[in-house]
PDB file of C-alpha atoms in Angstrom:
ATOM      1  CA  UNK A1057     -84.205  93.000 132.038  1.00 90.00           C
ATOM      2  CA  UNK A1058     -87.468  94.876 131.379  1.00 90.00           C
ATOM      3  CA  UNK A1059     -85.737  98.236 131.792  1.00 91.00           C
ATOM      4  CA  UNK A1060     -82.943  97.111 129.484  1.00 91.00           C
ATOM      5  CA  UNK A1061     -85.552  96.270 126.842  1.00 91.00           C
ATOM      6  CA  UNK A1062     -87.260  99.632 127.349  1.00 93.00           C
ATOM      7  CA  UNK A1063     -83.924 101.423 127.012  1.00 93.00           C
ATOM      8  CA  UNK A1064     -83.156  99.652 123.741  1.00 91.00           C
ATOM      9  CA  UNK A1065     -86.604 100.521 122.370  1.00 93.00           C
ATOM     10  CA  UNK A1066     -86.458 104.157 123.484  1.00 92.00           C
ATOM     11  CA  UNK A1067     -82.911 104.888 122.311  1.00 91.00           C
ATOM     12  CA  UNK A1068     -83.038 107.732 119.741  1.00 90.00           C
ATOM     13  CA  UNK A1069     -80.266 106.171 117.624  1.00 87.00           C
ATOM     14  CA  UNK A1070     -78.973 102.671 116.810  1.00 85.00           C
ATOM     15  CA  UNK A1071     -77.439 101.065 119.887  1.00 84.00           C
ATOM     16  CA  UNK A1072     -73.648 101.089 119.489  1.00 83.00           C
ATOM     17  CA  UNK A1073     -72.726  99.687 122.914  1.00 83.00           C
ATOM     18  CA  UNK A1074     -74.467  98.237 125.945  1.00 83.00           C
ATOM     19  CA  UNK A1075     -73.175 100.759 128.546  1.00 86.00           C
ATOM     20  CA  UNK A1076     -74.735 103.678 126.668  1.00 88.00           C
ATOM     21  CA  UNK A1077     -78.171 102.190 127.367  1.00 90.00           C
ATOM     22  CA  UNK A1078     -77.693 102.997 131.053  1.00 90.00           C
ATOM     23  CA  UNK A1079     -77.903 106.693 130.095  1.00 90.00           C
ATOM     24  CA  UNK A1080     -81.469 106.343 128.841  1.00 92.00           C
ATOM     25  CA  UNK A1081     -84.046 107.846 131.270  1.00 92.00           C
ATOM     26  CA  UNK A1082     -86.083 104.634 131.191  1.00 92.00           C
ATOM     27  CA  UNK A1083     -83.157 102.699 132.691  1.00 92.00           C
ATOM     28  CA  UNK A1084     -83.110 103.695 136.372  1.00 92.00           C
ATOM     29  CA  UNK A1085     -80.301 101.418 137.592  1.00 89.00           C
ATOM     30  CA  UNK A1086     -76.514 101.388 137.446  1.00 86.00           C
ATOM     31  CA  UNK A1087     -74.673 100.350 134.298  1.00 83.00           C
ATOM     32  CA  UNK A1088     -73.537  97.169 136.058  1.00 87.00           C
ATOM     33  CA  UNK A1089     -77.155  96.001 136.132  1.00 89.00           C
ATOM     34  CA  UNK A1090     -77.092  95.870 132.355  1.00 88.00           C
ATOM     35  CA  UNK A1091     -74.608  93.010 132.393  1.00 90.00           C
ATOM     36  CA  UNK A1092     -76.407  91.253 135.222  1.00 90.00           C
ATOM     37  CA  UNK A1093     -79.622  91.375 133.219  1.00 90.00           C
ATOM     38  CA  UNK A1094     -77.903  89.774 130.243  1.00 89.00           C
ATOM     39  CA  UNK A1095     -76.056  87.175 132.330  1.00 92.00           C
ATOM     40  CA  UNK A1096     -78.950  86.147 134.582  1.00 91.00           C
ATOM     41  CA  UNK A1097     -82.024  87.110 132.614  1.00 86.00           C
ATOM     42  CA  UNK A1098     -84.005  84.521 130.676  1.00 87.00           C
ATOM     43  CA  UNK A1099     -86.861  84.559 128.199  1.00 86.00           C
ATOM     44  CA  UNK A1100     -89.372  81.725 128.273  1.00 91.00           C
ATOM     45  CA  UNK A1101     -89.802  81.333 124.513  1.00 91.00           C
ATOM     46  CA  UNK A1102     -92.538  78.714 124.865  1.00 92.00           C
ATOM     47  CA  UNK A1103     -94.608  80.891 127.170  1.00 95.00           C
ATOM     48  CA  UNK A1104     -94.122  83.848 124.821  1.00 94.00           C
ATOM     49  CA  UNK A1105     -95.421  81.829 121.860  1.00 95.00           C
ATOM     50  CA  UNK A1106     -98.478  80.717 123.844  1.00 95.00           C
ATOM     51  CA  UNK A1107     -99.095  84.316 124.896  1.00 96.00           C
ATOM     52  CA  UNK A1108     -99.013  85.555 121.295  1.00 95.00           C
ATOM     53  CA  UNK A1109    -101.526  82.917 120.188  1.00 95.00           C
ATOM     54  CA  UNK A1110    -103.906  83.663 123.068  1.00 95.00           C
ATOM     55  CA  UNK A1111    -103.908  87.358 122.160  1.00 95.00           C
ATOM     56  CA  UNK A1112    -104.218  86.871 118.403  1.00 94.00           C
ATOM     57  CA  UNK A1113    -106.876  89.229 116.958  1.00 94.00           C
ATOM     58  CA  UNK A1114    -109.962  87.010 116.899  1.00 91.00           C
ATOM     59  CA  UNK A1115    -111.643  88.897 114.059  1.00 93.00           C
ATOM     60  CA  UNK A1116    -108.686  88.342 111.760  1.00 95.00           C
ATOM     61  CA  UNK A1117    -108.737  85.391 109.324  1.00 95.00           C
ATOM     62  CA  UNK A1118    -106.579  82.325 109.868  1.00 96.00           C
ATOM     63  CA  UNK A1119    -104.097  83.542 107.255  1.00 97.00           C
ATOM     64  CA  UNK A1120    -100.397  83.761 108.075  1.00 97.00           C
ATOM     65  CA  UNK A1121     -97.311  84.995 106.224  1.00 97.00           C
ATOM     66  CA  UNK A1122     -94.029  83.095 106.503  1.00 97.00           C
ATOM     67  CA  UNK A1123     -90.693  84.594 105.525  1.00 95.00           C
ATOM     68  CA  UNK A1124     -87.058  84.800 106.615  1.00 93.00           C
ATOM     69  CA  UNK A1125     -85.240  87.956 107.646  1.00 91.00           C
ATOM     70  CA  UNK A1126     -81.505  88.339 108.256  1.00 90.00           C
ATOM     71  CA  UNK A1127     -80.129  90.293 111.169  1.00 88.00           C
ATOM     72  CA  UNK A1128     -76.867  91.589 109.733  1.00 87.00           C
ATOM     73  CA  UNK A1129     -73.780  90.954 111.892  1.00 86.00           C
ATOM     74  CA  UNK A1130     -71.120  91.861 109.339  1.00 84.00           C
ATOM     75  CA  UNK A1131     -68.473  92.992 111.842  1.00 85.00           C
ATOM     76  CA  UNK A1132     -69.214  90.413 114.554  1.00 86.00           C
ATOM     77  CA  UNK A1133     -66.794  87.771 113.316  1.00 85.00           C
ATOM     78  CA  UNK A1134     -66.968  85.808 116.583  1.00 87.00           C
ATOM     79  CA  UNK A1135     -70.764  85.607 116.711  1.00 85.00           C
ATOM     80  CA  UNK A1136     -71.776  81.949 117.168  1.00 87.00           C
ATOM     81  CA  UNK A1137     -73.297  80.235 114.116  1.00 88.00           C
ATOM     82  CA  UNK A1138     -73.087  83.310 111.952  1.00 90.00           C
ATOM     83  CA  UNK A1139     -73.824  82.509 108.306  1.00 90.00           C
ATOM     84  CA  UNK A1140     -74.029  84.120 104.879  1.00 89.00           C
ATOM     85  CA  UNK A1141     -77.472  84.869 103.491  1.00 88.00           C
ATOM     86  CA  UNK A1142     -79.013  86.587 100.495  1.00 84.00           C
ATOM     87  CA  UNK A1143     -79.711  90.302 100.873  1.00 81.00           C
ATOM     88  CA  UNK A1144     -81.503  92.518  98.374  1.00 76.00           C
ATOM     89  CA  UNK A1145     -80.174  95.771  99.857  1.00 78.00           C
ATOM     90  CA  UNK A1146     -76.664  94.956 101.130  1.00 79.00           C
ATOM     91  CA  UNK A1147     -73.686  93.588  99.216  1.00 76.00           C
ATOM     92  CA  UNK A1148     -70.406  91.963 100.211  1.00 75.00           C
ATOM     93  CA  UNK A1149     -67.530  91.809  97.716  1.00 76.00           C
ATOM     94  CA  UNK A1150     -69.982  92.689  94.968  1.00 80.00           C
ATOM     95  CA  UNK A1151     -72.352  89.853  95.858  1.00 84.00           C
ATOM     96  CA  UNK A1152     -75.886  90.259  97.276  1.00 86.00           C
ATOM     97  CA  UNK A1153     -75.042  88.465 100.517  1.00 89.00           C
ATOM     98  CA  UNK A1154     -74.749  89.528 104.125  1.00 89.00           C
ATOM     99  CA  UNK A1155     -73.181  87.878 107.169  1.00 90.00           C
ATOM    100  CA  UNK A1156     -75.494  87.496 110.131  1.00 91.00           C
ATOM    101  CA  UNK A1157     -78.307  85.464 111.646  1.00 92.00           C
ATOM    102  CA  UNK A1158     -81.363  84.353 109.720  1.00 92.00           C
ATOM    103  CA  UNK A1159     -84.743  84.230 111.447  1.00 94.00           C
ATOM    104  CA  UNK A1160     -87.921  82.574 110.222  1.00 95.00           C
ATOM    105  CA  UNK A1161     -91.018  84.648 111.036  1.00 96.00           C
ATOM    106  CA  UNK A1162     -94.720  83.837 111.054  1.00 97.00           C
ATOM    107  CA  UNK A1163     -97.181  86.728 111.287  1.00 97.00           C
ATOM    108  CA  UNK A1164    -100.960  86.854 111.211  1.00 97.00           C
ATOM    109  CA  UNK A1165    -102.571  88.873 108.411  1.00 96.00           C
ATOM    110  CA  UNK A1166    -105.761  90.887 108.070  1.00 95.00           C
ATOM    111  CA  UNK A1167    -107.820  91.820 105.016  1.00 93.00           C
ATOM    112  CA  UNK A1168    -107.738  95.531 105.920  1.00 90.00           C
ATOM    113  CA  UNK A1169    -105.690  97.780 103.613  1.00 84.00           C
ATOM    114  CA  UNK A1170    -103.006  98.639 106.149  1.00 87.00           C
ATOM    115  CA  UNK A1171     -99.641  97.273 107.232  1.00 86.00           C
ATOM    116  CA  UNK A1172    -100.625  95.877 110.641  1.00 92.00           C
ATOM    117  CA  UNK A1173     -99.650  92.277 111.375  1.00 95.00           C
ATOM    118  CA  UNK A1174     -99.802  90.010 114.420  1.00 96.00           C
ATOM    119  CA  UNK A1175     -96.423  88.286 114.955  1.00 95.00           C
ATOM    120  CA  UNK A1176     -96.930  84.681 116.047  1.00 96.00           C
ATOM    121  CA  UNK A1177     -93.441  83.199 116.087  1.00 95.00           C
ATOM    122  CA  UNK A1178     -89.791  83.865 115.262  1.00 94.00           C
ATOM    123  CA  UNK A1179     -87.150  81.166 115.162  1.00 93.00           C
ATOM    124  CA  UNK A1180     -83.488  81.332 114.183  1.00 93.00           C
ATOM    125  CA  UNK A1181     -82.295  79.108 111.339  1.00 92.00           C
ATOM    126  CA  UNK A1182     -78.748  77.824 112.023  1.00 91.00           C
ATOM    127  CA  UNK A1183     -76.436  77.780 108.967  1.00 90.00           C
ATOM    128  CA  UNK A1184     -76.235  73.978 108.899  1.00 90.00           C
ATOM    129  CA  UNK A1185     -79.974  73.426 109.363  1.00 91.00           C
ATOM    130  CA  UNK A1186     -82.362  72.539 106.570  1.00 90.00           C
ATOM    131  CA  UNK A1187     -84.583  75.589 106.039  1.00 89.00           C
ATOM    132  CA  UNK A1188     -87.529  73.426 104.916  1.00 92.00           C
ATOM    133  CA  UNK A1189     -87.386  71.301 108.076  1.00 94.00           C
ATOM    134  CA  UNK A1190     -87.082  74.336 110.354  1.00 94.00           C
ATOM    135  CA  UNK A1191     -89.974  76.124 108.653  1.00 95.00           C
ATOM    136  CA  UNK A1192     -92.165  72.999 108.599  1.00 96.00           C
ATOM    137  CA  UNK A1193     -91.546  72.406 112.308  1.00 96.00           C
ATOM    138  CA  UNK A1194     -92.423  76.028 113.018  1.00 96.00           C
ATOM    139  CA  UNK A1195     -95.699  75.746 111.081  1.00 97.00           C
ATOM    140  CA  UNK A1196     -96.562  72.400 112.700  1.00 97.00           C
ATOM    141  CA  UNK A1197     -95.994  73.808 116.202  1.00 96.00           C
ATOM    142  CA  UNK A1198     -98.138  76.891 115.518  1.00 97.00           C
ATOM    143  CA  UNK A1199    -100.996  74.763 114.178  1.00 97.00           C
ATOM    144  CA  UNK A1200    -100.842  72.769 117.409  1.00 96.00           C
ATOM    145  CA  UNK A1201    -100.972  75.936 119.520  1.00 96.00           C
ATOM    146  CA  UNK A1202    -103.941  77.258 117.553  1.00 95.00           C
ATOM    147  CA  UNK A1203    -105.906  74.128 118.486  1.00 93.00           C
ATOM    148  CA  UNK A1204    -109.248  73.318 116.893  1.00 93.00           C
ATOM    149  CA  UNK A1205    -110.248  75.939 114.334  1.00 92.00           C
ATOM    150  CA  UNK A1206    -113.300  76.365 112.109  1.00 90.00           C
ATOM    151  CA  UNK A1207    -111.155  75.958 108.993  1.00 91.00           C
ATOM    152  CA  UNK A1208    -107.544  74.964 108.340  1.00 95.00           C
ATOM    153  CA  UNK A1209    -105.140  77.899 108.681  1.00 96.00           C
ATOM    154  CA  UNK A1210    -103.476  79.160 105.505  1.00 97.00           C
ATOM    155  CA  UNK A1211     -99.713  79.819 105.383  1.00 98.00           C
ATOM    156  CA  UNK A1212     -98.365  82.006 102.559  1.00 97.00           C
ATOM    157  CA  UNK A1213     -94.794  81.687 101.244  1.00 97.00           C
ATOM    158  CA  UNK A1214     -92.827  83.647  98.689  1.00 93.00           C
ATOM    159  CA  UNK A1215     -90.951  82.206  95.706  1.00 91.00           C
ATOM    160  CA  UNK A1216     -87.788  81.519  97.716  1.00 89.00           C
ATOM    161  CA  UNK A1217     -89.356  78.459  99.361  1.00 94.00           C
ATOM    162  CA  UNK A1218     -89.452  74.931  97.960  1.00 94.00           C
ATOM    163  CA  UNK A1219     -93.193  74.497  97.429  1.00 96.00           C
ATOM    164  CA  UNK A1220     -93.028  70.765  96.702  1.00 96.00           C
ATOM    165  CA  UNK A1221     -90.801  69.938  99.680  1.00 95.00           C
ATOM    166  CA  UNK A1222     -93.066  71.937 102.012  1.00 96.00           C
ATOM    167  CA  UNK A1223     -96.121  70.114 100.656  1.00 96.00           C
ATOM    168  CA  UNK A1224     -94.514  66.747 101.307  1.00 95.00           C
ATOM    169  CA  UNK A1225     -93.195  67.643 104.771  1.00 95.00           C
ATOM    170  CA  UNK A1226     -96.512  69.187 105.917  1.00 96.00           C
ATOM    171  CA  UNK A1227     -98.732  66.476 104.439  1.00 94.00           C
ATOM    172  CA  UNK A1228     -99.717  65.309 107.946  1.00 94.00           C
ATOM    173  CA  UNK A1229    -100.564  68.821 109.224  1.00 95.00           C
ATOM    174  CA  UNK A1230    -104.121  70.205 109.087  1.00 95.00           C
ATOM    175  CA  UNK A1231    -103.067  73.376 107.295  1.00 96.00           C
ATOM    176  CA  UNK A1232    -103.131  74.834 103.786  1.00 96.00           C
ATOM    177  CA  UNK A1233    -100.141  76.382 102.079  1.00 97.00           C
ATOM    178  CA  UNK A1234     -99.831  78.684  99.083  1.00 97.00           C
ATOM    179  CA  UNK A1235     -96.427  79.353  97.523  1.00 97.00           C
ATOM    180  CA  UNK A1236     -95.471  81.585  94.635  1.00 96.00           C
ATOM    181  CA  UNK A1237     -93.700  79.719  91.807  1.00 96.00           C
ATOM    182  CA  UNK A1238     -91.779  80.800  88.728  1.00 93.00           C
ATOM    183  CA  UNK A1239     -93.617  81.040  85.422  1.00 92.00           C
ATOM    184  CA  UNK A1240     -91.098  78.821  83.588  1.00 93.00           C
ATOM    185  CA  UNK A1241     -91.849  75.625  85.505  1.00 95.00           C
ATOM    186  CA  UNK A1242     -93.329  72.430  84.083  1.00 96.00           C
ATOM    187  CA  UNK A1243     -95.848  70.121  85.769  1.00 97.00           C
ATOM    188  CA  UNK A1244     -97.652  66.944  84.783  1.00 96.00           C
ATOM    189  CA  UNK A1245    -101.074  65.391  85.078  1.00 95.00           C
ATOM    190  CA  UNK A1246    -101.625  61.895  86.452  1.00 92.00           C
ATOM    191  CA  UNK A1247    -100.485  59.149  84.123  1.00 89.00           C
ATOM    192  CA  UNK A1248    -103.138  57.218  82.239  1.00 86.00           C
ATOM    193  CA  UNK A1249    -103.375  53.592  83.442  1.00 82.00           C
ATOM    194  CA  UNK A1250    -101.752  51.239  80.922  1.00 78.00           C
ATOM    195  CA  UNK A1251    -103.959  49.131  78.727  1.00 79.00           C
ATOM    196  CA  UNK A1252    -104.301  45.436  79.439  1.00 78.00           C
ATOM    197  CA  UNK A1253    -101.339  43.456  78.179  1.00 75.00           C
ATOM    198  CA  UNK A1254     -99.010  46.459  77.978  1.00 77.00           C
ATOM    199  CA  UNK A1255     -95.381  45.431  78.454  1.00 76.00           C
ATOM    200  CA  UNK A1256     -92.883  47.537  80.377  1.00 76.00           C
ATOM    201  CA  UNK A1257     -92.868  49.868  83.307  1.00 79.00           C
ATOM    202  CA  UNK A1258     -95.988  52.030  83.522  1.00 81.00           C
ATOM    203  CA  UNK A1259     -95.647  55.759  83.051  1.00 84.00           C
ATOM    204  CA  UNK A1260     -95.364  57.909  86.194  1.00 88.00           C
ATOM    205  CA  UNK A1261     -96.262  61.198  84.527  1.00 91.00           C
ATOM    206  CA  UNK A1262     -99.072  62.211  82.206  1.00 91.00           C
ATOM    207  CA  UNK A1263     -99.416  65.224  79.942  1.00 93.00           C
ATOM    208  CA  UNK A1264     -97.095  68.212  80.269  1.00 95.00           C
ATOM    209  CA  UNK A1265     -98.428  71.411  81.810  1.00 96.00           C
ATOM    210  CA  UNK A1266     -95.991  74.180  80.945  1.00 96.00           C
ATOM    211  CA  UNK A1267     -96.798  77.456  82.677  1.00 96.00           C
ATOM    212  CA  UNK A1268     -95.300  79.520  79.844  1.00 93.00           C
ATOM    213  CA  UNK A1269     -97.237  77.695  77.113  1.00 95.00           C
ATOM    214  CA  UNK A1270    -101.047  78.184  77.150  1.00 95.00           C
ATOM    215  CA  UNK A1271    -101.409  75.453  74.533  1.00 95.00           C
ATOM    216  CA  UNK A1272    -100.530  72.871  77.186  1.00 95.00           C
ATOM    217  CA  UNK A1273    -103.190  74.035  79.636  1.00 95.00           C
ATOM    218  CA  UNK A1274    -106.323  71.887  79.915  1.00 94.00           C
ATOM    219  CA  UNK A1275    -109.669  73.363  80.887  1.00 95.00           C
ATOM    220  CA  UNK A1276    -109.400  74.798  84.439  1.00 95.00           C
ATOM    221  CA  UNK A1277    -111.107  72.850  87.217  1.00 95.00           C
ATOM    222  CA  UNK A1278    -112.158  76.075  88.952  1.00 94.00           C
ATOM    223  CA  UNK A1279    -112.518  79.614  87.610  1.00 94.00           C
ATOM    224  CA  UNK A1280    -113.628  82.847  89.193  1.00 93.00           C
ATOM    225  CA  UNK A1281    -113.751  86.514  88.239  1.00 94.00           C
ATOM    226  CA  UNK A1282    -114.034  89.292  90.784  1.00 92.00           C
ATOM    227  CA  UNK A1283    -113.464  93.025  91.085  1.00 90.00           C
ATOM    228  CA  UNK A1284    -110.905  94.468  93.469  1.00 87.00           C
ATOM    229  CA  UNK A1285    -110.407  98.141  94.336  1.00 85.00           C
ATOM    230  CA  UNK A1286    -106.631  97.921  93.945  1.00 84.00           C
ATOM    231  CA  UNK A1287    -106.321  95.459  91.049  1.00 86.00           C
ATOM    232  CA  UNK A1288    -109.491  95.995  89.021  1.00 88.00           C
ATOM    233  CA  UNK A1289    -110.887  92.856  87.388  1.00 91.00           C
ATOM    234  CA  UNK A1290    -109.159  89.758  88.767  1.00 93.00           C
ATOM    235  CA  UNK A1291    -109.457  86.474  86.885  1.00 95.00           C
ATOM    236  CA  UNK A1292    -108.376  83.346  88.777  1.00 95.00           C
ATOM    237  CA  UNK A1293    -108.030  79.839  87.320  1.00 96.00           C
ATOM    238  CA  UNK A1294    -107.040  76.646  89.122  1.00 96.00           C
ATOM    239  CA  UNK A1295    -106.002  73.159  88.036  1.00 96.00           C
ATOM    240  CA  UNK A1296    -106.053  70.320  90.578  1.00 96.00           C
ATOM    241  CA  UNK A1297    -103.947  67.183  90.803  1.00 95.00           C
ATOM    242  CA  UNK A1298    -100.777  68.360  89.056  1.00 96.00           C
ATOM    243  CA  UNK A1299     -97.264  67.366  90.092  1.00 96.00           C
ATOM    244  CA  UNK A1300     -93.656  68.117  89.064  1.00 96.00           C
ATOM    245  CA  UNK A1301     -91.040  65.623  87.946  1.00 94.00           C
ATOM    246  CA  UNK A1302     -88.614  65.253  90.856  1.00 93.00           C
ATOM    247  CA  UNK A1303     -85.039  63.982  90.945  1.00 90.00           C
ATOM    248  CA  UNK A1304     -83.169  62.125  93.684  1.00 88.00           C
ATOM    249  CA  UNK A1305     -81.243  65.176  94.873  1.00 88.00           C
ATOM    250  CA  UNK A1306     -81.645  67.926  97.415  1.00 86.00           C
ATOM    251  CA  UNK A1307     -84.651  67.256  99.633  1.00 88.00           C
ATOM    252  CA  UNK A1308     -85.168  63.917  97.869  1.00 90.00           C
ATOM    253  CA  UNK A1309     -81.568  62.687  98.010  1.00 89.00           C
ATOM    254  CA  UNK A1310     -82.429  59.782 100.331  1.00 89.00           C
ATOM    255  CA  UNK A1311     -85.247  58.489  98.113  1.00 88.00           C
ATOM    256  CA  UNK A1312     -84.578  55.640  95.710  1.00 89.00           C
ATOM    257  CA  UNK A1313     -87.604  56.789  93.716  1.00 89.00           C
ATOM    258  CA  UNK A1314     -88.853  60.361  94.247  1.00 89.00           C
ATOM    259  CA  UNK A1315     -92.504  60.536  95.280  1.00 92.00           C
ATOM    260  CA  UNK A1316     -95.417  61.994  93.357  1.00 93.00           C
ATOM    261  CA  UNK A1317     -96.393  65.187  95.205  1.00 95.00           C
ATOM    262  CA  UNK A1318     -99.628  66.610  93.834  1.00 95.00           C
ATOM    263  CA  UNK A1319    -101.162  69.998  94.394  1.00 96.00           C
ATOM    264  CA  UNK A1320    -103.145  72.794  92.772  1.00 97.00           C
ATOM    265  CA  UNK A1321    -101.821  75.368  90.315  1.00 97.00           C
ATOM    266  CA  UNK A1322    -103.430  78.805  90.489  1.00 97.00           C
ATOM    267  CA  UNK A1323    -103.110  81.491  87.830  1.00 97.00           C
ATOM    268  CA  UNK A1324    -104.013  85.040  88.870  1.00 96.00           C
ATOM    269  CA  UNK A1325    -104.408  87.715  86.196  1.00 93.00           C
ATOM    270  CA  UNK A1326    -105.229  91.287  87.210  1.00 90.00           C
ATOM    271  CA  UNK A1327    -106.445  94.225  85.161  1.00 88.00           C
ATOM    272  CA  UNK A1328    -103.914  96.663  86.617  1.00 85.00           C
ATOM    273  CA  UNK A1329    -101.471  97.014  89.502  1.00 83.00           C
ATOM    274  CA  UNK A1330    -101.568  99.599  92.324  1.00 81.00           C
ATOM    275  CA  UNK A1331     -98.175 100.951  91.181  1.00 77.00           C
ATOM    276  CA  UNK A1332     -97.536  99.492  87.716  1.00 71.00           C
ATOM    277  CA  UNK A1333     -94.047  99.493  86.238  1.00 71.00           C
ATOM    278  CA  UNK A1334     -92.792  98.237  82.911  1.00 63.00           C
ATOM    279  CA  UNK A1335     -90.898  95.371  84.570  1.00 69.00           C
ATOM    280  CA  UNK A1336     -93.837  94.111  86.652  1.00 71.00           C
ATOM    281  CA  UNK A1337     -95.844  91.192  85.331  1.00 69.00           C
ATOM    282  CA  UNK A1338     -99.613  91.091  85.610  1.00 76.00           C
ATOM    283  CA  UNK A1339     -99.814  87.298  85.848  1.00 89.00           C
ATOM    284  CA  UNK A1340     -99.113  85.420  89.069  1.00 93.00           C
ATOM    285  CA  UNK A1341     -98.631  81.661  89.446  1.00 96.00           C
ATOM    286  CA  UNK A1342     -99.211  79.984  92.797  1.00 97.00           C
ATOM    287  CA  UNK A1343     -98.930  76.446  94.148  1.00 97.00           C
ATOM    288  CA  UNK A1344    -101.534  75.458  96.741  1.00 97.00           C
ATOM    289  CA  UNK A1345    -101.959  72.303  98.804  1.00 96.00           C
ATOM    290  CA  UNK A1346    -103.815  71.219 101.904  1.00 93.00           C
ATOM    291  CA  UNK A1347    -107.121  69.816 103.157  1.00 92.00           C
ATOM    292  CA  UNK A1348    -109.192  73.022 103.030  1.00 85.00           C
ATOM    293  CA  UNK A1349    -108.519  74.540  99.606  1.00 82.00           C
ATOM    294  CA  UNK A1350    -110.307  77.847  99.018  1.00 90.00           C
ATOM    295  CA  UNK A1351    -109.455  79.608  95.773  1.00 92.00           C
ATOM    296  CA  UNK A1352    -110.425  83.125  96.856  1.00 93.00           C
ATOM    297  CA  UNK A1353    -108.580  82.901 100.183  1.00 94.00           C
ATOM    298  CA  UNK A1354    -105.415  81.547  98.539  1.00 94.00           C
ATOM    299  CA  UNK A1355    -104.774  84.363  96.103  1.00 93.00           C
ATOM    300  CA  UNK A1356    -105.985  87.116  98.409  1.00 93.00           C
ATOM    301  CA  UNK A1357    -103.891  85.719 101.254  1.00 94.00           C
ATOM    302  CA  UNK A1358    -100.763  85.689  99.121  1.00 94.00           C
ATOM    303  CA  UNK A1359    -101.222  89.327  98.083  1.00 91.00           C
ATOM    304  CA  UNK A1360    -101.580  90.284 101.759  1.00 92.00           C
ATOM    305  CA  UNK A1361     -98.363  88.362 102.503  1.00 92.00           C
ATOM    306  CA  UNK A1362     -96.264  91.421 101.714  1.00 90.00           C
ATOM    307  CA  UNK A1363     -97.421  93.081 104.943  1.00 92.00           C
ATOM    308  CA  UNK A1364     -94.765  91.016 106.696  1.00 93.00           C
ATOM    309  CA  UNK A1365     -92.154  93.295 105.106  1.00 89.00           C
ATOM    310  CA  UNK A1366     -93.470  96.141 107.272  1.00 87.00           C
ATOM    311  CA  UNK A1367     -93.036  93.905 110.316  1.00 87.00           C
ATOM    312  CA  UNK A1368     -89.354  93.437 109.463  1.00 85.00           C
TER     313      UNK A1368
END
C-alpha cells in the first residue's frame, strides 16, 4: 500500500489506470499486488487525524481555514454517492457544476506571507448530508483533539457557508468562527423592552442595521486602524450583539419560532489591494462569533484563509 501511494505521487502524468502504476520505479512488486493493496489495505483515519494534530507546527497560531473541494468524477457514473457540486472552473451543460465527490477540509494557517498550510482533517460530504452538520461535527472533533489551548481556536469560512447556522450549531464548542457575508444583508439590534402596560406581543427585533446603508449604522463598539504591507492603511470596525431575522425554513424548518442568534459584524476597509482590479471591492464584511473574540485576529485570519486554495 505504501509503494502504491509512492507510485501515484511519483507518476509524471495523471494516473489513467491502476496497472500502469506498477511500471513506476518506486513500485517494486508485481501488478497483482496493486489490487491486493486496494482490496486488503486499510487506512486508520482516526489515527491519521491524531497524528496530524500532534505534529501541528507549534509556533503557528490557532487559526484554521475551512472549505470544501470537489474531486471531479465526471465519467465515473457508477461511483457510489457521486453528487453534483458547484465548480468555478468546470461546466456541465452550460452550468457551473461538476459531478464528483465533495470533501470538507480544515487546514492550519500561519501569518507568514507564503502558501504553506498544515492540513488537519479532510472528510467527505455525502450528497444527502447536511453540509452545516458535517462541517460543525468536523470542527467540534478537531477542537476536542486539540485539547486545552491558551485561547479558543479560530475557524475561517468563506461566503458559501451559512454563518448563522454555524453559530447556532457550534454554540457549545469552545471555538471562534469568522465568516464572510454579503454586503446586501440586513441585521437588527436587540429589541427595546416594552414599557409598562404595553398591550400585545413584544418586539423580537430592534433597529435595522443594513450593511449597504451607512445611515443605519450606530457608533461601532470597537474600532482599530493599522498599517499592513500588502493592504496599506486598514480600518476595522465592529458592532456586537446583532442578529438577522430568520424564517422557519432550511436549517430552521423544525423550529416553531426561529431563535435569536447574535454575533459580531466586522467591517474591513483597506487602502489598496495587492492586485487591484476594477471589479474588486475594497470593503469586506465579516460575521464573527465565539467566546474569545479578537478583532485583529478575525480579519487577519480571514485574509490568510485563501492559502487553503494552494492546498487544493
